[in-house]
Amino acid sequence: MSSDSDSFFYKVYDVVRLIPEGRVTSYGAIAEYLGTRGSARMVGWAMNASHHETWNIPAHRVVNRMGLLTGKQHFGGPNVMKQLLESEGIEIANDKVVNFVELFWDPRTELRDYALRVTRNA
DNA sequence: TTGCTGACCGACG
DNA sequence: CCGTCGGCCAGCA
């Protein structure tokens, strides 16, 4: 269990990639799922480094606790994240996810019986 | 090497 | 009710 793939960043990447299309989650939910509830900031920091990864990481599906598109500026433009979400059927108003509660994808619940080992392959 | 910053969250007054 | 502060951990100057 001491591989680079086990690093906090890669764990975040795995969870983010598991987010279904048309759904959103929060930094804190991911951090809490990984066991580090207090390091929600690291999740966002991992997203910043996600650009370094070749894999397609739907970072636009990750918003803050209030459903605000806080990281939209990091997508190369102020409207990129919004349009990406809208293209998935997610309604955005005032840089905020509409029906955020309904669209909220909680890894603690959704991945409770769905271990990360599934995605660890390859 | 040390220290600050950061796409957050929860607690406290 | 709303504003403020601390904490978590990794990357970077």
PDB file of C-alpha atoms (C1' of nucleotides) in Angstrom:
ATOM      1  CA  MET A   1       0.000   0.000   0.000  1.00  0.00           C
ATOM      2  CA  SER A   2       2.951   2.276  -0.323  1.00  0.00           C
ATOM      3  CA  SER A   3       2.732   3.276  -3.922  1.00  0.00           C
ATOM      4  CA  ASP A   4       2.407   6.616  -5.591  1.00  0.00           C
ATOM      5  CA  SER A   5      -1.039   5.550  -6.661  1.00  0.00           C
ATOM      6  CA  ASP A   6      -2.003   5.389  -3.018  1.00  0.00           C
ATOM      7  CA  SER A   7      -1.158   8.999  -2.465  1.00  0.00           C
ATOM      8  CA  PHE A   8      -3.899  11.322  -1.378  1.00  0.00           C
ATOM      9  CA  PHE A   9      -4.045  12.969  -4.758  1.00  0.00           C
ATOM     10  CA  TYR A  10      -4.624   9.761  -6.665  1.00  0.00           C
ATOM     11  CA  LYS A  11      -7.322   8.710  -4.243  1.00  0.00           C
ATOM     12  CA  VAL A  12      -9.061  11.967  -4.989  1.00  0.00           C
ATOM     13  CA  TYR A  13      -8.685  11.409  -8.701  1.00  0.00           C
ATOM     14  CA  ASP A  14     -10.269   7.973  -8.430  1.00  0.00           C
ATOM     15  CA  VAL A  15     -13.284   9.290  -6.559  1.00  0.00           C
ATOM     16  CA  VAL A  16     -13.749  12.209  -8.923  1.00  0.00           C
ATOM     17  CA  ARG A  17     -13.627   9.908 -11.930  1.00  0.00           C
ATOM     18  CA  LEU A  18     -16.393   7.847 -10.361  1.00  0.00           C
ATOM     19  CA  ILE A  19     -18.764  10.781 -10.266  1.00  0.00           C
ATOM     20  CA  PRO A  20     -21.620   9.939 -12.661  1.00  0.00           C
ATOM     21  CA  GLU A  21     -22.489  12.317 -15.441  1.00  0.00           C
ATOM     22  CA  GLY A  22     -25.026  14.888 -14.410  1.00  0.00           C
ATOM     23  CA  ARG A  23     -24.083  14.596 -10.758  1.00  0.00           C
ATOM     24  CA  VAL A  24     -21.972  16.753  -8.474  1.00  0.00           C
ATOM     25  CA  THR A  25     -20.164  16.341  -5.179  1.00  0.00           C
ATOM     26  CA  SER A  26     -18.268  18.489  -2.745  1.00  0.00           C
ATOM     27  CA  TYR A  27     -14.655  18.730  -1.676  1.00  0.00           C
ATOM     28  CA  GLY A  28     -15.546  17.979   1.904  1.00  0.00           C
ATOM     29  CA  ALA A  29     -17.511  14.872   0.973  1.00  0.00           C
ATOM     30  CA  ILE A  30     -14.532  13.461  -0.885  1.00  0.00           C
ATOM     31  CA  ALA A  31     -12.154  14.344   1.911  1.00  0.00           C
ATOM     32  CA  GLU A  32     -14.465  12.821   4.440  1.00  0.00           C
ATOM     33  CA  TYR A  33     -14.807   9.678   2.364  1.00  0.00           C
ATOM     34  CA  LEU A  34     -11.026   9.393   2.209  1.00  0.00           C
ATOM     35  CA  GLY A  35     -10.905   9.629   5.991  1.00  0.00           C
ATOM     36  CA  THR A  36      -9.436  13.096   6.112  1.00  0.00           C
ATOM     37  CA  ARG A  37     -12.401  15.245   6.948  1.00  0.00           C
ATOM     38  CA  GLY A  38     -10.291  18.233   7.874  1.00  0.00           C
ATOM     39  CA  SER A  39      -8.283  18.262   4.687  1.00  0.00           C
ATOM     40  CA  ALA A  40     -11.021  19.302   2.326  1.00  0.00           C
ATOM     41  CA  ARG A  41      -8.674  21.963   1.023  1.00  0.00           C
ATOM     42  CA  MET A  42      -6.306  19.274  -0.153  1.00  0.00           C
ATOM     43  CA  VAL A  43      -9.044  17.902  -2.386  1.00  0.00           C
ATOM     44  CA  GLY A  44      -9.253  21.193  -4.196  1.00  0.00           C
ATOM     45  CA  TRP A  45      -5.497  21.332  -4.279  1.00  0.00           C
ATOM     46  CA  ALA A  46      -5.445  17.915  -5.881  1.00  0.00           C
ATOM     47  CA  MET A  47      -7.791  19.217  -8.532  1.00  0.00           C
ATOM     48  CA  ASN A  48      -5.306  21.940  -9.299  1.00  0.00           C
ATOM     49  CA  ALA A  49      -2.730  19.251  -9.927  1.00  0.00           C
ATOM     50  CA  SER A  50      -5.232  17.163 -11.884  1.00  0.00           C
ATOM     51  CA  HIS A  51      -4.305  19.103 -14.983  1.00  0.00           C
ATOM     52  CA  HIS A  52      -0.967  17.421 -14.742  1.00  0.00           C
ATOM     53  CA  GLU A  53      -2.712  14.102 -15.249  1.00  0.00           C
ATOM     54  CA  THR A  54      -3.528  12.817 -18.684  1.00  0.00           C
ATOM     55  CA  TRP A  55      -6.686  11.125 -17.508  1.00  0.00           C
ATOM     56  CA  ASN A  56      -9.981  12.784 -17.955  1.00  0.00           C
ATOM     57  CA  ILE A  57     -10.831  14.119 -14.549  1.00  0.00           C
ATOM     58  CA  PRO A  58     -14.312  15.681 -14.336  1.00  0.00           C
ATOM     59  CA  ALA A  59     -13.207  18.307 -11.860  1.00  0.00           C
ATOM     60  CA  HIS A  60     -16.133  20.445 -12.949  1.00  0.00           C
ATOM     61  CA  ARG A  61     -18.415  18.046 -11.089  1.00  0.00           C
ATOM     62  CA  VAL A  62     -16.757  19.007  -7.826  1.00  0.00           C
ATOM     63  CA  VAL A  63     -18.132  22.090  -6.115  1.00  0.00           C
ATOM     64  CA  ASN A  64     -18.063  23.420  -2.597  1.00  0.00           C
ATOM     65  CA  ARG A  65     -20.496  22.623   0.184  1.00  0.00           C
ATOM     66  CA  MET A  66     -22.951  25.284  -0.933  1.00  0.00           C
ATOM     67  CA  GLY A  67     -22.955  24.136  -4.542  1.00  0.00           C
ATOM     68  CA  LEU A  68     -20.943  27.138  -5.641  1.00  0.00           C
ATOM     69  CA  LEU A  69     -18.609  26.832  -8.607  1.00  0.00           C
ATOM     70  CA  THR A  70     -15.660  28.092  -6.623  1.00  0.00           C
ATOM     71  CA  GLY A  71     -13.043  26.610  -8.915  1.00  0.00           C
ATOM     72  CA  LYS A  72     -14.500  27.864 -12.165  1.00  0.00           C
ATOM     73  CA  GLN A  73     -11.591  30.262 -12.595  1.00  0.00           C
ATOM     74  CA  HIS A  74      -9.217  27.313 -12.693  1.00  0.00           C
ATOM     75  CA  PHE A  75     -10.817  25.824 -15.767  1.00  0.00           C
ATOM     76  CA  GLY A  76      -9.206  28.347 -18.043  1.00  0.00           C
ATOM     77  CA  GLY A  77     -12.254  30.586 -18.099  1.00  0.00           C
ATOM     78  CA  PRO A  78     -15.108  31.844 -15.940  1.00  0.00           C
ATOM     79  CA  ASN A  79     -17.730  30.079 -18.052  1.00  0.00           C
ATOM     80  CA  VAL A  80     -15.994  26.791 -18.820  1.00  0.00           C
ATOM     81  CA  MET A  81     -17.068  24.975 -15.681  1.00  0.00           C
ATOM     82  CA  LYS A  82     -20.610  26.307 -15.947  1.00  0.00           C
ATOM     83  CA  GLN A  83     -20.977  25.203 -19.562  1.00  0.00           C
ATOM     84  CA  LEU A  84     -19.522  21.798 -18.810  1.00  0.00           C
ATOM     85  CA  LEU A  85     -22.122  21.257 -16.111  1.00  0.00           C
ATOM     86  CA  GLU A  86     -24.931  22.594 -18.265  1.00  0.00           C
ATOM     87  CA  SER A  87     -23.907  20.244 -21.053  1.00  0.00           C
ATOM     88  CA  GLU A  88     -24.564  17.412 -18.617  1.00  0.00           C
ATOM     89  CA  GLY A  89     -28.021  18.665 -17.844  1.00  0.00           C
ATOM     90  CA  ILE A  90     -27.102  20.468 -14.650  1.00  0.00           C
ATOM     91  CA  GLU A  91     -28.771  23.815 -14.254  1.00  0.00           C
ATOM     92  CA  ILE A  92     -26.574  26.670 -13.099  1.00  0.00           C
ATOM     93  CA  ALA A  93     -27.775  29.956 -11.664  1.00  0.00           C
ATOM     94  CA  ASN A  94     -25.485  32.622 -10.251  1.00  0.00           C
ATOM     95  CA  ASP A  95     -22.519  30.259 -10.471  1.00  0.00           C
ATOM     96  CA  LYS A  96     -24.460  27.918  -8.241  1.00  0.00           C
ATOM     97  CA  VAL A  97     -25.806  24.432  -8.906  1.00  0.00           C
ATOM     98  CA  VAL A  98     -29.595  24.390  -8.988  1.00  0.00           C
ATOM     99  CA  ASN A  99     -31.137  21.436  -7.171  1.00  0.00           C
ATOM    100  CA  PHE A 100     -27.732  20.838  -5.689  1.00  0.00           C
ATOM    101  CA  VAL A 101     -29.246  18.685  -2.964  1.00  0.00           C
ATOM    102  CA  GLU A 102     -30.877  16.384  -5.517  1.00  0.00           C
ATOM    103  CA  LEU A 103     -27.821  16.224  -7.748  1.00  0.00           C
ATOM    104  CA  PHE A 104     -25.453  15.786  -4.833  1.00  0.00           C
ATOM    105  CA  TRP A 105     -23.446  12.580  -5.192  1.00  0.00           C
ATOM    106  CA  ASP A 106     -22.108  11.547  -1.810  1.00  0.00           C
ATOM    107  CA  PRO A 107     -19.188   9.097  -2.098  1.00  0.00           C
ATOM    108  CA  ARG A 108     -19.725   8.056   1.503  1.00  0.00           C
ATOM    109  CA  THR A 109     -23.114   6.708   0.505  1.00  0.00           C
ATOM    110  CA  GLU A 110     -22.660   5.801  -3.143  1.00  0.00           C
ATOM    111  CA  LEU A 111     -19.277   4.147  -2.672  1.00  0.00           C
ATOM    112  CA  ARG A 112     -20.020   2.567   0.651  1.00  0.00           C
ATOM    113  CA  ASP A 113     -20.315  -0.862  -0.975  1.00  0.00           C
ATOM    114  CA  TYR A 114     -18.346   0.115  -4.029  1.00  0.00           C
ATOM    115  CA  ALA A 115     -14.722  -0.104  -3.016  1.00  0.00           C
ATOM    116  CA  LEU A 116     -12.097   1.941  -4.754  1.00  0.00           C
ATOM    117  CA  ARG A 117     -10.270  -1.264  -5.658  1.00  0.00           C
ATOM    118  CA  VAL A 118     -12.576  -1.532  -8.637  1.00  0.00           C
ATOM    119  CA  THR A 119     -11.056   1.511 -10.223  1.00  0.00           C
ATOM    120  CA  ARG A 120      -7.573   0.784  -9.005  1.00  0.00           C
ATOM    121  CA  ASN A 121      -7.225  -1.812 -11.724  1.00  0.00           C
ATOM    122  CA  ALA A 122      -5.229  -0.587 -14.671  1.00  0.00           C
TER     123      ALA A 122
ATOM    124  C1'  DT B   1      15.191  24.249   4.884  1.00  0.00           C
ATOM    125  C1'  DT B   2      11.267  27.074   6.726  1.00  0.00           C
ATOM    126  C1'  DG B   3       7.253  29.169   5.975  1.00  0.00           C
ATOM    127  C1'  DC B   4       3.130  30.649   3.377  1.00  0.00           C
ATOM    128  C1'  DT B   5      -0.544  29.690   0.588  1.00  0.00           C
ATOM    129  C1'  DG B   6      -4.707  27.406  -0.966  1.00  0.00           C
ATOM    130  C1'  DA B   7     -10.725  25.291  -6.054  1.00  0.00           C
ATOM    131  C1'  DC B   8     -12.809  24.206   2.015  1.00  0.00           C
ATOM    132  C1'  DC B   9     -15.487  23.252   6.221  1.00  0.00           C
ATOM    133  C1'  DG B  10     -17.063  23.589  10.796  1.00  0.00           C
ATOM    134  C1'  DA B  11     -16.999  25.852  15.221  1.00  0.00           C
ATOM    135  C1'  DC B  12     -17.379  29.954  17.972  1.00  0.00           C
ATOM    136  C1'  DG B  13     -18.952  34.715  19.593  1.00  0.00           C
TER     137       DG B  13
ATOM    138  C1'  DC C   1     -28.227  35.730  12.307  1.00  0.00           C
ATOM    139  C1'  DC C   2     -23.685  36.805  10.414  1.00  0.00           C
ATOM    140  C1'  DG C   3     -18.762  37.630  10.564  1.00  0.00           C
ATOM    141  C1'  DT C   4     -14.350  35.651  11.918  1.00  0.00           C
ATOM    142  C1'  DC C   5     -10.827  32.171  12.870  1.00  0.00           C
ATOM    143  C1'  DG C   6      -8.473  27.844  13.093  1.00  0.00           C
ATOM    144  C1'  DG C   7      -7.248  23.339  11.068  1.00  0.00           C
ATOM    145  C1'  DC C   8      -6.223  19.985   7.857  1.00  0.00           C
ATOM    146  C1'  DC C   9      -1.826  18.444   4.316  1.00  0.00           C
ATOM    147  C1'  DA C  10       0.903  19.000   0.151  1.00  0.00           C
ATOM    148  C1'  DG C  11       3.302  21.984  -3.240  1.00  0.00           C
ATOM    149  C1'  DC C  12       6.251  25.920  -4.137  1.00  0.00           C
ATOM    150  C1'  DA C  13       9.486  30.259  -3.499  1.00  0.00           C
TER     151       DA C  13
END
